[in-house]
Amino acid sequence: MLKFILRRIGASALVLLGASLLMFFLTINSGDPLKDLRESNDPNREQLMAERSERLRLDDSPWERYWDWLSGVGGCFTGNCDLGVTINGIDVLGLTQQAASSTLRLITLSTLLAIVVGVALGILTAIRQYSGFDYTVTFGAFLFFSLPVFWAATLLKEFAAIQYNNWIAVGQYAPWTIVLVAALAGFLLQAVLGGSTRRRLATAAGVFAFVAVMLFVFNALDWWRNPMFGIGGVLLVSAAAGVLVTALTAGLRNRRVLYAALTTAVVGVIAYWFTAPLLVDEPTWLLLIGLFVVAVVVSVAIGAAWGGYARKQAMLVTGITGVITSFVVVADILIAHWSDFLGLKSRPISTIGSQTPNFDGEFWERVLDMGTQILLPTILPTLVSVATHSRYTRSSMLETLNQDYVRTARSKGLSEREVIVKHAFRNALIPITTIVAFDFAALIGGAIITEEVFGWTGMGALFQDGLNAVDPAPVMAFFLVTGIAAVLMNLLADIAYAALDPRIRR
């Protein structure tokens, strides 16, 4: 396995070297970096042109300029990283650090959401092939995949930001809206669950009644502006997550794993009760990361203690349950601070920028501000990627489900969960990993449009400014970050291949 990884790293390094050479020469030959000064009437024009020529080393050969850039990048391995300066003399390394953190935060979140939602939808549509749910998801996938990014961004700005900000000022749903939302929820859930006509009608009626009652209750409690969740809600959601993860991985008949998952949820809620003063007041990111690590370690230890003969499965289930419980705890704290956040920012969903200027809230209000700023730029690429992942997952799952070994597994009397999770899904993952790797690179490239529409200062702005000015340093910084990220994702895909199918290692 180590030799396999080293070979992939060597090949990736050669790919980056060749691509960087091509990118550099394309950039420096894309225009004239002195064009604006040649057309200027400034009396110091000649002096300014000489300074810029010296700064960009225009008198040197392209090969010398490329070698100078490559040497600066090589210094990053010894702690002397030098990515050059922009056409205006600004250090590119500092600009890259700010832009990379912004873009990678956006793209990483979009990718994770797209993988989870897209793969789940793909599996469900493969299982429910040619059902109403399958046709609905297929139509939605093709619709989102074909939407122009800039037009979808405009729609999100209008309905998910402007109209929502107008509504949250009152925070009350009209009765006809409640009826419409409840009817839509009932229709969608009965399509997902399927069954006979009688069962579908019962599901739709039950969901309609439940959603309608809950929305009326939320209106009466002014929940949308003053939401509450509480310890009981955290316990309920965490326990439900533990049951769901157990059902998908080990099966509910495995009582040891189920009890381990429920124990993890209970221990997580108890820990939340005792650590609430540290979390609610004014925590730090270091404290949150430390508590998260402790939560995962304790969760895995609970699985090891409960597991018995199914120890590995129990540790996996409790680890996932612990992670979900941690996120539910953070969500509860954020919900509790929502009303205070609305007091500081009456129109919470922003359409421009990555942060609110001069925002003076406390820790959790600042987290909410960052979350609302990143919300729309995250949703946009996620919708496109979900369409891609769901289609490829569906196709791969259908191909796998028709294989002889799947029919053999069913003929042996294995449960449908074991057939889907242990036999079909594992083998269907091999082509999906390729799509995830390429999609991550495509998202980075597409982020240029997303960042432009939402005024998000990231790698896209760095690339565009450098290209417009025929300035190779920012463009090459963009390539360095995005190229390494794309190659790294492909390397992870290769490693995932080897883990899923050991034959690929050879």
PDB file of N, CA and C in Angstrom, residues 261-311:
ATOM      1  N   ALA A 261     -25.067   2.679  20.866  1.00  0.00           N
ATOM      2  CA  ALA A 261     -25.430   3.946  20.231  1.00  0.00           C
ATOM      3  C   ALA A 261     -26.305   4.800  21.155  1.00  0.00           C
ATOM      4  N   LEU A 262     -27.284   4.161  21.810  1.00  0.00           N
ATOM      5  CA  LEU A 262     -28.155   4.912  22.725  1.00  0.00           C
ATOM      6  C   LEU A 262     -27.374   5.406  23.936  1.00  0.00           C
ATOM      7  N   THR A 263     -26.442   4.593  24.407  1.00  0.00           N
ATOM      8  CA  THR A 263     -25.604   5.032  25.531  1.00  0.00           C
ATOM      9  C   THR A 263     -24.769   6.247  25.142  1.00  0.00           C
ATOM     10  N   THR A 264     -24.256   6.241  23.910  1.00  0.00           N
ATOM     11  CA  THR A 264     -23.476   7.381  23.427  1.00  0.00           C
ATOM     12  C   THR A 264     -24.320   8.646  23.418  1.00  0.00           C
ATOM     13  N   ALA A 265     -25.565   8.531  22.963  1.00  0.00           N
ATOM     14  CA  ALA A 265     -26.448   9.701  22.930  1.00  0.00           C
ATOM     15  C   ALA A 265     -26.715  10.229  24.346  1.00  0.00           C
ATOM     16  N   VAL A 266     -26.972   9.324  25.279  1.00  0.00           N
ATOM     17  CA  VAL A 266     -27.256   9.734  26.654  1.00  0.00           C
ATOM     18  C   VAL A 266     -26.027  10.373  27.301  1.00  0.00           C
ATOM     19  N   VAL A 267     -24.861   9.739  27.129  1.00  0.00           N
ATOM     20  CA  VAL A 267     -23.629  10.288  27.695  1.00  0.00           C
ATOM     21  C   VAL A 267     -23.329  11.657  27.087  1.00  0.00           C
ATOM     22  N   GLY A 268     -23.574  11.816  25.783  1.00  0.00           N
ATOM     23  CA  GLY A 268     -23.354  13.098  25.142  1.00  0.00           C
ATOM     24  C   GLY A 268     -24.227  14.190  25.715  1.00  0.00           C
ATOM     25  N   VAL A 269     -25.482  13.885  25.965  1.00  0.00           N
ATOM     26  CA  VAL A 269     -26.398  14.876  26.547  1.00  0.00           C
ATOM     27  C   VAL A 269     -25.990  15.212  27.980  1.00  0.00           C
ATOM     28  N   ILE A 270     -25.593  14.203  28.759  1.00  0.00           N
ATOM     29  CA  ILE A 270     -25.137  14.467  30.128  1.00  0.00           C
ATOM     30  C   ILE A 270     -23.894  15.350  30.122  1.00  0.00           C
ATOM     31  N   ALA A 271     -22.970  15.054  29.213  1.00  0.00           N
ATOM     32  CA  ALA A 271     -21.764  15.882  29.097  1.00  0.00           C
ATOM     33  C   ALA A 271     -22.119  17.314  28.704  1.00  0.00           C
ATOM     34  N   TYR A 272     -23.103  17.459  27.831  1.00  0.00           N
ATOM     35  CA  TYR A 272     -23.569  18.792  27.443  1.00  0.00           C
ATOM     36  C   TYR A 272     -24.120  19.549  28.649  1.00  0.00           C
ATOM     37  N   TRP A 273     -24.831  18.839  29.497  1.00  0.00           N
ATOM     38  CA  TRP A 273     -25.410  19.455  30.695  1.00  0.00           C
ATOM     39  C   TRP A 273     -24.312  20.039  31.591  1.00  0.00           C
ATOM     40  N   PHE A 274     -23.223  19.278  31.754  1.00  0.00           N
ATOM     41  CA  PHE A 274     -22.164  19.725  32.659  1.00  0.00           C
ATOM     42  C   PHE A 274     -21.240  20.774  32.014  1.00  0.00           C
ATOM     43  N   THR A 275     -21.070  20.713  30.701  1.00  0.00           N
ATOM     44  CA  THR A 275     -20.164  21.656  30.037  1.00  0.00           C
ATOM     45  C   THR A 275     -20.878  22.874  29.473  1.00  0.00           C
ATOM     46  N   ALA A 276     -22.180  22.959  29.676  1.00  0.00           N
ATOM     47  CA  ALA A 276     -22.953  24.085  29.124  1.00  0.00           C
ATOM     48  C   ALA A 276     -22.392  25.450  29.530  1.00  0.00           C
ATOM     49  N   PRO A 277     -21.994  25.649  30.795  1.00  0.00           N
ATOM     50  CA  PRO A 277     -21.437  26.973  31.142  1.00  0.00           C
ATOM     51  C   PRO A 277     -20.204  27.340  30.325  1.00  0.00           C
ATOM     52  N   LEU A 278     -19.356  26.349  30.004  1.00  0.00           N
ATOM     53  CA  LEU A 278     -18.175  26.630  29.185  1.00  0.00           C
ATOM     54  C   LEU A 278     -18.543  26.934  27.741  1.00  0.00           C
ATOM     55  N   LEU A 279     -19.586  26.256  27.238  1.00  0.00           N
ATOM     56  CA  LEU A 279     -19.942  26.390  25.838  1.00  0.00           C
ATOM     57  C   LEU A 279     -20.781  27.616  25.551  1.00  0.00           C
ATOM     58  N   VAL A 280     -21.688  27.940  26.435  1.00  0.00           N
ATOM     59  CA  VAL A 280     -22.671  28.982  26.148  1.00  0.00           C
ATOM     60  C   VAL A 280     -22.090  30.371  26.319  1.00  0.00           C
ATOM     61  N   ASP A 281     -21.231  30.567  27.310  1.00  0.00           N
ATOM     62  CA  ASP A 281     -20.772  31.925  27.628  1.00  0.00           C
ATOM     63  C   ASP A 281     -19.916  32.517  26.502  1.00  0.00           C
ATOM     64  N   GLU A 282     -18.641  32.246  26.485  1.00  0.00           N
ATOM     65  CA  GLU A 282     -17.729  32.808  25.479  1.00  0.00           C
ATOM     66  C   GLU A 282     -16.596  31.813  25.234  1.00  0.00           C
ATOM     67  N   PRO A 283     -16.883  30.710  24.502  1.00  0.00           N
ATOM     68  CA  PRO A 283     -15.853  29.686  24.282  1.00  0.00           C
ATOM     69  C   PRO A 283     -14.847  30.145  23.223  1.00  0.00           C
ATOM     70  N   THR A 284     -13.861  29.317  23.005  1.00  0.00           N
ATOM     71  CA  THR A 284     -12.878  29.553  21.947  1.00  0.00           C
ATOM     72  C   THR A 284     -12.916  28.374  20.978  1.00  0.00           C
ATOM     73  N   TRP A 285     -12.370  28.584  19.776  1.00  0.00           N
ATOM     74  CA  TRP A 285     -12.332  27.498  18.799  1.00  0.00           C
ATOM     75  C   TRP A 285     -11.466  26.349  19.297  1.00  0.00           C
ATOM     76  N   LEU A 286     -10.403  26.661  20.015  1.00  0.00           N
ATOM     77  CA  LEU A 286      -9.543  25.604  20.552  1.00  0.00           C
ATOM     78  C   LEU A 286     -10.302  24.738  21.540  1.00  0.00           C
ATOM     79  N   LEU A 287     -11.121  25.370  22.388  1.00  0.00           N
ATOM     80  CA  LEU A 287     -11.930  24.615  23.348  1.00  0.00           C
ATOM     81  C   LEU A 287     -12.929  23.713  22.622  1.00  0.00           C
ATOM     82  N   LEU A 288     -13.592  24.245  21.599  1.00  0.00           N
ATOM     83  CA  LEU A 288     -14.579  23.453  20.867  1.00  0.00           C
ATOM     84  C   LEU A 288     -13.938  22.262  20.172  1.00  0.00           C
ATOM     85  N   ILE A 289     -12.781  22.477  19.559  1.00  0.00           N
ATOM     86  CA  ILE A 289     -12.088  21.374  18.890  1.00  0.00           C
ATOM     87  C   ILE A 289     -11.648  20.320  19.906  1.00  0.00           C
ATOM     88  N   GLY A 290     -11.136  20.778  21.044  1.00  0.00           N
ATOM     89  CA  GLY A 290     -10.721  19.841  22.079  1.00  0.00           C
ATOM     90  C   GLY A 290     -11.879  19.007  22.604  1.00  0.00           C
ATOM     91  N   LEU A 291     -13.007  19.651  22.864  1.00  0.00           N
ATOM     92  CA  LEU A 291     -14.180  18.916  23.341  1.00  0.00           C
ATOM     93  C   LEU A 291     -14.700  17.951  22.284  1.00  0.00           C
ATOM     94  N   PHE A 292     -14.609  18.348  21.011  1.00  0.00           N
ATOM     95  CA  PHE A 292     -15.055  17.457  19.936  1.00  0.00           C
ATOM     96  C   PHE A 292     -14.186  16.199  19.887  1.00  0.00           C
ATOM     97  N   VAL A 293     -12.882  16.364  19.998  1.00  0.00           N
ATOM     98  CA  VAL A 293     -11.972  15.213  19.993  1.00  0.00           C
ATOM     99  C   VAL A 293     -12.279  14.294  21.177  1.00  0.00           C
ATOM    100  N   VAL A 294     -12.492  14.897  22.349  1.00  0.00           N
ATOM    101  CA  VAL A 294     -12.819  14.102  23.533  1.00  0.00           C
ATOM    102  C   VAL A 294     -14.125  13.346  23.321  1.00  0.00           C
ATOM    103  N   ALA A 295     -15.117  14.005  22.710  1.00  0.00           N
ATOM    104  CA  ALA A 295     -16.410  13.365  22.461  1.00  0.00           C
ATOM    105  C   ALA A 295     -16.263  12.153  21.552  1.00  0.00           C
ATOM    106  N   VAL A 296     -15.450  12.286  20.508  1.00  0.00           N
ATOM    107  CA  VAL A 296     -15.256  11.166  19.592  1.00  0.00           C
ATOM    108  C   VAL A 296     -14.527  10.012  20.289  1.00  0.00           C
ATOM    109  N   VAL A 297     -13.498  10.334  21.077  1.00  0.00           N
ATOM    110  CA  VAL A 297     -12.748   9.294  21.777  1.00  0.00           C
ATOM    111  C   VAL A 297     -13.647   8.550  22.765  1.00  0.00           C
ATOM    112  N   VAL A 298     -14.423   9.298  23.536  1.00  0.00           N
ATOM    113  CA  VAL A 298     -15.326   8.665  24.501  1.00  0.00           C
ATOM    114  C   VAL A 298     -16.371   7.814  23.791  1.00  0.00           C
ATOM    115  N   SER A 299     -16.884   8.314  22.654  1.00  0.00           N
ATOM    116  CA  SER A 299     -17.889   7.563  21.902  1.00  0.00           C
ATOM    117  C   SER A 299     -17.326   6.234  21.414  1.00  0.00           C
ATOM    118  N   VAL A 300     -16.133   6.257  20.870  1.00  0.00           N
ATOM    119  CA  VAL A 300     -15.504   5.019  20.393  1.00  0.00           C
ATOM    120  C   VAL A 300     -15.238   4.073  21.562  1.00  0.00           C
ATOM    121  N   ALA A 301     -14.852   4.631  22.717  1.00  0.00           N
ATOM    122  CA  ALA A 301     -14.613   3.794  23.891  1.00  0.00           C
ATOM    123  C   ALA A 301     -15.901   3.127  24.358  1.00  0.00           C
ATOM    124  N   ILE A 302     -17.021   3.843  24.268  1.00  0.00           N
ATOM    125  CA  ILE A 302     -18.316   3.231  24.627  1.00  0.00           C
ATOM    126  C   ILE A 302     -18.613   2.070  23.688  1.00  0.00           C
ATOM    127  N   GLY A 303     -18.335   2.253  22.394  1.00  0.00           N
ATOM    128  CA  GLY A 303     -18.549   1.164  21.452  1.00  0.00           C
ATOM    129  C   GLY A 303     -17.677  -0.030  21.750  1.00  0.00           C
ATOM    130  N   ALA A 304     -16.421   0.216  22.140  1.00  0.00           N
ATOM    131  CA  ALA A 304     -15.520  -0.887  22.469  1.00  0.00           C
ATOM    132  C   ALA A 304     -15.998  -1.632  23.716  1.00  0.00           C
ATOM    133  N   ALA A 305     -16.550  -0.885  24.685  1.00  0.00           N
ATOM    134  CA  ALA A 305     -17.022  -1.513  25.923  1.00  0.00           C
ATOM    135  C   ALA A 305     -18.288  -2.333  25.700  1.00  0.00           C
ATOM    136  N   TRP A 306     -19.197  -1.836  24.857  1.00  0.00           N
ATOM    137  CA  TRP A 306     -20.464  -2.521  24.628  1.00  0.00           C
ATOM    138  C   TRP A 306     -20.345  -3.619  23.563  1.00  0.00           C
ATOM    139  N   GLY A 307     -19.371  -3.467  22.655  1.00  0.00           N
ATOM    140  CA  GLY A 307     -19.387  -4.222  21.403  1.00  0.00           C
ATOM    141  C   GLY A 307     -19.403  -5.718  21.513  1.00  0.00           C
ATOM    142  N   GLY A 308     -18.540  -6.291  22.342  1.00  0.00           N
ATOM    143  CA  GLY A 308     -18.459  -7.749  22.404  1.00  0.00           C
ATOM    144  C   GLY A 308     -17.953  -8.311  21.089  1.00  0.00           C
ATOM    145  N   TYR A 309     -18.691  -9.281  20.531  1.00  0.00           N
ATOM    146  CA  TYR A 309     -18.276  -9.896  19.273  1.00  0.00           C
ATOM    147  C   TYR A 309     -18.410  -8.933  18.085  1.00  0.00           C
ATOM    148  N   ALA A 310     -19.225  -7.882  18.252  1.00  0.00           N
ATOM    149  CA  ALA A 310     -19.420  -6.894  17.181  1.00  0.00           C
ATOM    150  C   ALA A 310     -18.712  -5.592  17.540  1.00  0.00           C
ATOM    151  N   ARG A 311     -17.525  -5.690  18.107  1.00  0.00           N
ATOM    152  CA  ARG A 311     -16.843  -4.510  18.624  1.00  0.00           C
ATOM    153  C   ARG A 311     -16.544  -3.486  17.534  1.00  0.00           C
TER     154      ARG A 311
END
